[in-house]
Short mmCIF file of C-alpha atoms in Angstrom, two decimals:
data_model
loop_
_atom_site.label_atom_id
_atom_site.label_comp_id
_atom_site.label_asym_id
_atom_site.label_seq_id
_atom_site.Cartn_x
_atom_site.Cartn_y
_atom_site.Cartn_z
CA MET W 1 0.04 -0.04 -0.01
CA PHE W 2 1.28 3.42 -0.98
CA THR W 3 1.44 5.70 2.16
CA ILE W 4 0.66 9.40 1.86
CA PRO W 5 2.23 11.97 4.37
CA ILE W 6 -0.72 13.44 6.12
CA ASP W 7 -0.61 16.57 8.26
CA LYS W 8 -1.77 16.18 11.84
CA LYS W 9 -4.30 18.94 11.44
CA CYS W 10 -5.73 17.21 8.52
CA LYS W 11 -6.12 14.04 10.52
CA LEU W 12 -7.88 15.90 13.30
CA GLU W 13 -10.29 17.56 10.88
CA ILE W 14 -11.12 14.13 9.33
CA ILE W 15 -11.71 12.63 12.73
CA ASN W 16 -13.99 15.42 13.84
CA THR W 17 -15.99 15.08 10.62
CA LEU W 18 -16.24 11.30 10.94
CA ALA W 19 -17.69 11.84 14.44
CA THR W 20 -20.61 13.75 12.83
CA MET W 21 -21.09 10.86 10.23
CA GLU W 22 -21.13 8.01 12.76
CA SER W 23 -24.69 6.72 12.11
CA GLU W 24 -24.12 6.89 8.38
CA LEU W 25 -20.81 5.00 8.44
CA PHE W 26 -22.07 1.89 10.13
CA LYS W 27 -25.30 1.32 8.27
CA ASN W 28 -24.00 -1.60 6.17
CA ILE W 29 -21.04 -2.74 8.28
CA SER W 30 -20.64 -3.20 11.99
CA PRO W 31 -18.11 -1.13 13.87
CA LEU W 32 -16.33 -4.35 14.87
CA GLU W 33 -16.00 -5.61 11.33
CA PHE W 34 -14.83 -2.10 10.13
CA PHE W 35 -12.04 -1.70 12.64
CA ASP W 36 -11.14 -5.35 12.43
CA SER W 37 -10.52 -4.94 8.73
CA ILE W 38 -8.02 -2.16 9.45
CA LEU W 39 -6.37 -3.23 12.71
CA ASN W 40 -6.79 -7.06 12.94
CA LEU W 41 -8.24 -6.54 16.42
CA ARG W 42 -7.72 -10.33 17.37
CA ILE W 43 -4.06 -9.90 17.60
CA LEU W 44 -4.10 -6.61 19.63
CA ALA W 45 -4.16 -6.78 23.46
CA SER W 46 -7.19 -5.72 25.43
CA GLU W 47 -7.00 -3.03 27.99
CA ASP W 48 -9.88 -4.55 29.96
CA PRO W 49 -8.66 -7.72 31.94
CA ARG W 50 -12.03 -9.44 31.17
CA TYR W 51 -11.28 -9.82 27.51
CA GLN W 52 -8.53 -11.66 25.58
CA ASP W 53 -8.04 -9.17 22.81
CA ALA W 54 -8.99 -5.78 21.46
CA TYR W 55 -11.96 -7.22 19.61
CA GLY W 56 -13.62 -8.12 22.91
CA ASP W 57 -12.58 -4.69 24.34
CA LEU W 58 -14.21 -2.81 21.45
CA ASN W 59 -17.36 -4.93 21.45
CA GLN W 60 -18.00 -4.30 25.20
CA HIS W 61 -17.18 -0.64 25.37
CA TYR W 62 -18.43 0.63 21.99
CA ILE W 63 -21.26 -1.85 21.13
CA ASN W 64 -22.60 -3.10 24.44
CA ASN W 65 -21.94 -0.27 26.94
CA ASN W 66 -21.43 2.54 24.51
CA ASP W 67 -19.06 4.31 26.88
CA TRP W 68 -16.38 4.81 24.15
CA THR W 69 -17.00 7.53 21.54
CA LEU W 70 -15.75 7.23 17.91
CA GLU W 71 -13.45 10.02 18.64
CA TYR W 72 -11.91 8.27 21.66
CA ILE W 73 -11.43 5.14 19.53
CA LEU W 74 -9.69 6.94 16.70
CA LEU W 75 -7.68 9.44 18.87
CA GLU W 76 -6.82 7.42 22.04
CA ARG W 77 -7.68 3.81 22.06
CA PHE W 78 -6.06 2.95 18.67
CA ASP W 79 -4.25 6.32 18.09
CA PHE W 80 -4.75 6.76 14.32
CA LEU W 81 -2.68 9.97 14.59
CA LYS W 82 0.54 8.17 15.15
CA SER W 83 0.88 6.63 11.73
CA ASP W 84 0.42 7.95 8.23
CA GLU W 85 0.21 4.32 7.05
CA LEU W 86 -2.64 3.62 9.44
CA PHE W 87 -4.56 6.84 8.62
CA THR W 88 -4.11 6.21 4.83
CA LEU W 89 -5.59 2.72 5.39
CA LEU W 90 -8.50 4.24 7.29
CA LEU W 91 -9.17 6.72 4.58
CA ASN W 92 -9.06 4.11 1.81
CA THR W 93 -11.30 1.72 3.81
CA LEU W 94 -14.00 4.47 4.20
CA VAL W 95 -14.51 4.56 0.41
CA SER W 96 -14.04 0.83 -0.25
CA PRO W 97 -17.26 -0.64 -1.79
CA SER W 98 -16.20 -4.13 -0.90
CA ILE W 99 -15.39 -3.59 2.72
CA MET W 100 -17.97 -0.92 3.53
CA LYS W 101 -20.62 -2.85 1.47
CA ILE W 102 -21.82 0.45 -0.04
CA GLY W 103 -22.99 1.84 -3.33
CA VAL W 104 -22.42 4.84 -5.49
CA ASN W 105 -24.66 7.14 -3.29
CA GLU W 106 -22.97 6.22 -0.02
CA ILE W 107 -19.44 6.53 -1.54
CA SER W 108 -20.34 9.95 -2.96
CA TYR W 109 -21.66 11.06 0.46
CA ILE W 110 -18.38 10.04 2.16
CA TYR W 111 -16.26 11.47 -0.76
CA ASN W 112 -17.99 14.83 -0.60
CA LYS W 113 -17.50 15.02 3.12
CA LEU W 114 -13.94 14.15 3.28
CA ASN W 115 -12.27 15.19 -0.06
CA PRO W 116 -12.70 19.00 0.44
CA ILE W 117 -10.74 18.71 3.68
CA LEU W 118 -8.00 16.58 2.04
CA ILE W 119 -7.51 18.98 -0.77
CA ILE W 120 -6.71 21.74 1.73
CA TYR W 121 -3.65 19.63 2.64
CA ASN W 122 -2.65 18.77 -0.93
CA ILE W 123 -3.93 15.27 -0.97
CA GLU W 124 -7.14 13.85 -2.46
CA TYR W 125 -9.25 10.86 -3.24
CA GLN W 126 -8.27 9.76 -6.80
CA LEU W 127 -10.37 7.54 -9.02
CA ASN W 128 -8.59 4.18 -9.30
CA GLY W 129 -11.32 2.36 -11.46
CA HIS W 130 -14.64 0.68 -10.95
CA ASP W 131 -15.61 -2.74 -9.47
CA GLU W 132 -17.72 -5.23 -11.18
CA ASN W 133 -20.93 -3.37 -10.30
CA ASN W 134 -19.46 -0.21 -11.80
CA ILE W 135 -19.08 1.39 -8.34
CA PRO W 136 -16.10 3.84 -8.28
CA ILE W 137 -13.05 2.84 -6.35
CA TYR W 138 -11.06 5.74 -4.81
CA GLU W 139 -7.63 5.69 -3.20
CA LEU W 140 -5.79 8.40 -1.41
CA SER W 141 -3.16 10.25 -3.50
CA ASN W 142 -1.17 13.41 -3.74
CA PHE W 143 -3.26 16.29 -5.02
CA ASN W 144 -2.82 16.82 -8.82
CA ASN W 145 -3.72 20.38 -9.78
CA ASP W 146 -3.08 19.52 -13.46
CA ASP W 147 -5.68 16.82 -13.64
CA GLU W 148 -8.80 18.38 -15.14
CA PHE W 149 -10.78 15.14 -15.58
CA LYS W 150 -10.67 13.66 -12.18
CA ASP W 151 -13.74 11.45 -12.83
CA ILE W 152 -11.68 9.36 -15.26
CA LYS W 153 -9.16 6.91 -13.94
CA ASN W 154 -5.54 7.84 -14.56
CA ASN W 155 -3.60 5.58 -16.92
CA ASN W 156 -1.16 3.15 -15.24
CA ILE W 157 0.19 1.47 -18.38
CA PRO W 158 3.45 2.93 -19.60
CA PHE W 159 3.93 4.45 -23.07
CA ILE W 160 7.39 3.28 -24.36
CA ILE W 161 9.14 5.35 -27.08
CA LYS W 162 10.41 3.17 -29.94
CA ASN W 163 13.55 1.30 -28.76
CA ASN W 164 13.70 2.59 -25.15
CA LYS W 165 14.39 -0.02 -22.56
CA ASN W 166 11.47 -1.68 -21.13
CA LYS W 167 10.87 -4.48 -18.55
CA GLU W 168 7.13 -4.20 -18.45
CA ASN W 169 4.81 -7.17 -19.40
CA GLU W 170 2.14 -4.67 -20.42
CA TYR W 171 2.74 -1.39 -22.25
CA PHE W 172 1.98 0.78 -25.12
CA LYS W 173 4.65 1.51 -27.74
CA LEU W 174 4.97 4.63 -29.84
CA ILE W 175 7.00 4.44 -33.06
CA GLU W 176 7.54 7.69 -35.03
CA ILE W 177 6.44 7.78 -38.71
CA ASN W 178 8.34 9.86 -41.21
CA TRP W 179 5.42 12.04 -42.36
CA ASN W 180 5.96 15.69 -43.32
CA ASP W 181 3.37 18.24 -42.50
CA PHE W 182 4.83 21.37 -43.94
CA GLY W 183 8.06 20.79 -42.11
CA ARG W 184 6.38 19.29 -38.98
CA TYR W 185 6.85 15.67 -38.15
CA ASN W 186 4.16 14.60 -35.56
CA LYS W 187 2.94 11.18 -36.68
CA PHE W 188 3.29 7.91 -34.70
CA LEU W 189 2.08 4.37 -34.70
CA LEU W 190 0.59 3.23 -31.47
CA SER W 191 0.59 -0.43 -30.49
CA TYR W 192 -0.37 -2.39 -27.31
CA TYR W 193 1.72 -5.21 -25.93
CA LYS W 194 0.79 -7.79 -23.39
CA ASN W 195 2.46 -11.16 -22.66
CA GLN W 196 4.79 -10.47 -25.67
CA LYS W 197 1.77 -10.21 -28.03
CA GLU W 198 1.42 -7.16 -30.17
CA TYR W 199 -2.04 -5.38 -30.93
CA ILE W 200 -1.71 -2.64 -33.36
CA ILE W 201 -4.06 0.33 -32.41
CA GLY W 202 -3.23 2.68 -35.27
CA ASP W 203 -1.74 6.02 -36.21
CA LEU W 204 -2.06 9.23 -34.37
CA LYS W 205 -0.53 12.56 -34.36
CA ILE W 206 0.81 14.37 -31.33
CA ILE W 207 1.56 18.14 -31.47
CA SER W 208 3.21 20.38 -28.95
CA LYS W 209 2.70 24.10 -28.11
CA GLU W 210 6.44 24.54 -27.91
CA ASP W 211 8.06 22.22 -30.51
CA ILE W 212 7.61 21.99 -34.30
CA SER W 213 8.17 18.19 -34.43
CA THR W 214 7.17 15.84 -31.56
CA THR W 215 8.86 12.84 -33.22
CA ASN W 216 12.17 14.35 -32.33
CA GLU W 217 11.06 15.90 -29.15
CA ILE W 218 9.32 13.02 -27.18
CA LYS W 219 12.14 10.74 -26.14
CA ASN W 220 11.20 9.60 -22.68
CA ASN W 221 8.68 6.97 -21.69
CA PHE W 222 5.59 8.41 -19.90
CA PHE W 223 2.25 7.39 -18.32
CA LYS W 224 0.60 10.70 -19.49
CA LEU W 225 1.50 13.40 -21.93
CA ASP W 226 2.06 16.80 -20.20
CA ASN W 227 -0.34 19.61 -20.86
CA LYS W 228 1.74 21.17 -23.62
CA HIS W 229 0.88 18.15 -25.95
CA CYS W 230 -2.28 16.79 -27.45
CA SER W 231 -3.14 14.08 -29.83
CA LEU W 232 -5.68 12.89 -32.41
CA GLY W 233 -6.22 9.53 -34.01
CA GLN W 234 -5.93 9.51 -37.80
CA LYS W 235 -8.47 6.83 -38.63
CA PHE W 236 -11.74 5.90 -36.85
CA GLU W 237 -10.35 2.43 -36.48
CA TYR W 238 -7.85 3.86 -33.99
CA TYR W 239 -10.69 4.72 -31.70
CA GLU W 240 -12.38 1.42 -32.23
CA ASN W 241 -9.26 -0.40 -31.19
CA ILE W 242 -8.78 1.68 -28.16
CA PHE W 243 -12.30 1.13 -27.07
CA LYS W 244 -11.63 -2.48 -26.71
CA GLY W 245 -9.68 -1.56 -23.55
CA ASN W 246 -9.84 1.13 -20.89
CA ALA W 247 -10.58 3.74 -23.45
CA LEU W 248 -11.01 6.94 -21.69
CA SER W 249 -8.02 6.42 -19.37
CA ILE W 250 -5.85 5.93 -22.41
CA LEU W 251 -7.34 8.92 -24.36
CA LYS W 252 -6.98 11.11 -21.20
CA ALA W 253 -3.24 9.99 -20.99
CA LEU W 254 -2.82 11.06 -24.59
CA ASN W 255 -4.67 14.36 -24.25
CA ASP W 256 -6.97 13.35 -27.10
CA VAL W 257 -8.84 16.34 -28.53
CA ALA W 258 -11.68 14.40 -30.11
CA PHE W 259 -12.93 13.19 -26.76
CA PHE W 260 -11.81 16.13 -24.52
CA THR W 261 -13.08 19.35 -26.03
CA LYS W 262 -11.50 21.39 -23.12
CA ILE W 263 -8.16 20.15 -24.45
CA GLN W 264 -9.15 20.99 -27.94
CA GLU W 265 -9.92 24.52 -26.96
CA SER W 266 -6.47 25.16 -25.73
CA PHE W 267 -4.74 23.95 -28.89
CA GLU W 268 -7.19 24.83 -31.78
CA HIS W 269 -5.73 28.33 -32.46
CA LEU W 270 -2.29 26.96 -33.13
CA SER W 271 -1.01 26.67 -36.71
CA GLN W 272 0.28 23.07 -35.98
CA PHE W 273 -3.27 22.09 -34.98
CA LYS W 274 -4.66 23.18 -38.40
CA ASP W 275 -1.74 22.27 -40.59
CA SER W 276 -0.71 18.95 -38.94
CA LEU W 277 -3.30 17.55 -36.56
CA ILE W 278 -6.34 18.12 -38.71
CA ARG W 279 -4.59 18.76 -42.04
CA TYR W 280 -6.97 16.60 -44.04
CA ASP W 281 -10.78 16.44 -44.08
CA GLU W 282 -10.98 12.93 -42.57
CA GLN W 283 -9.10 14.09 -39.45
CA GLU W 284 -11.12 17.28 -39.17
CA GLN W 285 -14.28 15.18 -39.42
CA LEU W 286 -12.96 12.69 -36.73
CA LEU W 287 -12.33 15.62 -34.47
CA ARG W 288 -16.02 16.49 -34.53
CA GLN W 289 -17.53 13.00 -34.85
CA ALA W 290 -15.31 10.29 -33.31
CA ARG W 291 -16.90 10.46 -29.73
CA HIS W 292 -20.39 10.35 -31.31
CA ARG W 293 -19.65 7.51 -33.80
CA ILE W 294 -18.14 5.39 -31.12
CA ARG W 295 -21.32 5.65 -29.01
CA LYS W 296 -23.51 4.83 -32.12
CA TYR W 297 -25.21 8.24 -32.14
CA ASP W 298 -27.27 9.15 -35.21
CA LEU W 299 -24.96 11.55 -36.95
CA SER W 300 -27.82 12.81 -39.07
CA GLN W 301 -29.15 14.52 -35.88
CA LEU W 302 -25.75 15.94 -34.89
CA TYR W 303 -26.01 19.02 -37.11
CA SER W 304 -29.81 19.46 -37.37
CA PHE W 305 -32.17 21.58 -35.36
CA GLU W 306 -35.64 23.09 -35.47
CA TYR W 307 -36.50 26.82 -35.04
CA ILE W 308 -40.09 27.62 -34.01
CA PHE W 309 -41.23 31.26 -33.95
CA LYS W 310 -44.43 33.28 -34.16
CA PRO W 311 -44.36 36.43 -36.29
CA ASP W 312 -46.46 39.41 -35.11
CA TYR W 313 -48.79 39.10 -38.12
CA ILE W 314 -50.22 35.64 -37.23
CA ASP W 315 -52.56 34.33 -34.62
CA ASP W 316 -51.24 33.06 -31.22
CA GLU W 317 -52.26 29.53 -32.07
CA ASP W 318 -50.16 29.49 -35.31
CA LYS W 319 -46.48 29.12 -35.32
CA LEU W 320 -43.90 28.60 -38.03
CA LYS W 321 -41.43 25.68 -37.81
CA LEU W 322 -38.25 25.76 -39.85
CA THR W 323 -35.96 22.56 -39.83
CA PHE W 324 -32.35 22.78 -40.72
CA ASN W 325 -30.15 19.81 -41.66
CA PHE W 326 -26.48 20.14 -42.40
#
């Protein structure tokens, strides 16, 4: 488990907040089961001579007698302040759908209560995927101010540049293609490798805000392109092949402009966007249509609309309807 350094003030704020959420936290899981999943109570000593371990201790004083408060348990009895590793485990457990036996609404409730506090201290819950029931799985992480799409899991498969050394069993490979766009060289072939098998995804172009040619500029392996780069697939088959896997995480890692219009808006004024990325009609069309085509939308409705209006010279019941199809 990756441990995040957590400020003591943050821990105290979280514990104070949890105390106000006590009844909500233990709706689907018993307090004993919750703390046992974190602490392994059976191997911890009891402070009450009547019981063999901390499990019996907690059961008597929190469940039966109710003479321990949640704050006492977290601050004193098990001292969650003493260890960043222990507190990280606490925070991850609170949003674990499998341990907490909770769904989307409950996770959203806990997330919205705790994450604003975490962000103040430069940490956050980061989406790490979805379970088999499509319930989000969050894990504590350092705050990433550059991530504009936090509702999409970050990519964890490396992109390997051509002949760079690689020991991974699963990776993407980018190989530059000698294609000249008015002196700009931005074209690559993207392939996916797993268990030594190659799956060709297709061609894409990557442009930079700072460099003329990215085939010469991108030399290091990466998990995500930085914000000065963006990309666009050159054929629709490229997107079809990506959507056989964890598509949005991959496209997010490549700053794809067809699926992330906010990224498009920060690049579309550049000459390399027009002269290289969407140099030809097919790619300009992909920019507008790829995300709709992949979801089987009716493209005939994409550029059509109706305009209904009532001129002053006709009765209130009568209206004119004009239909536009492009």
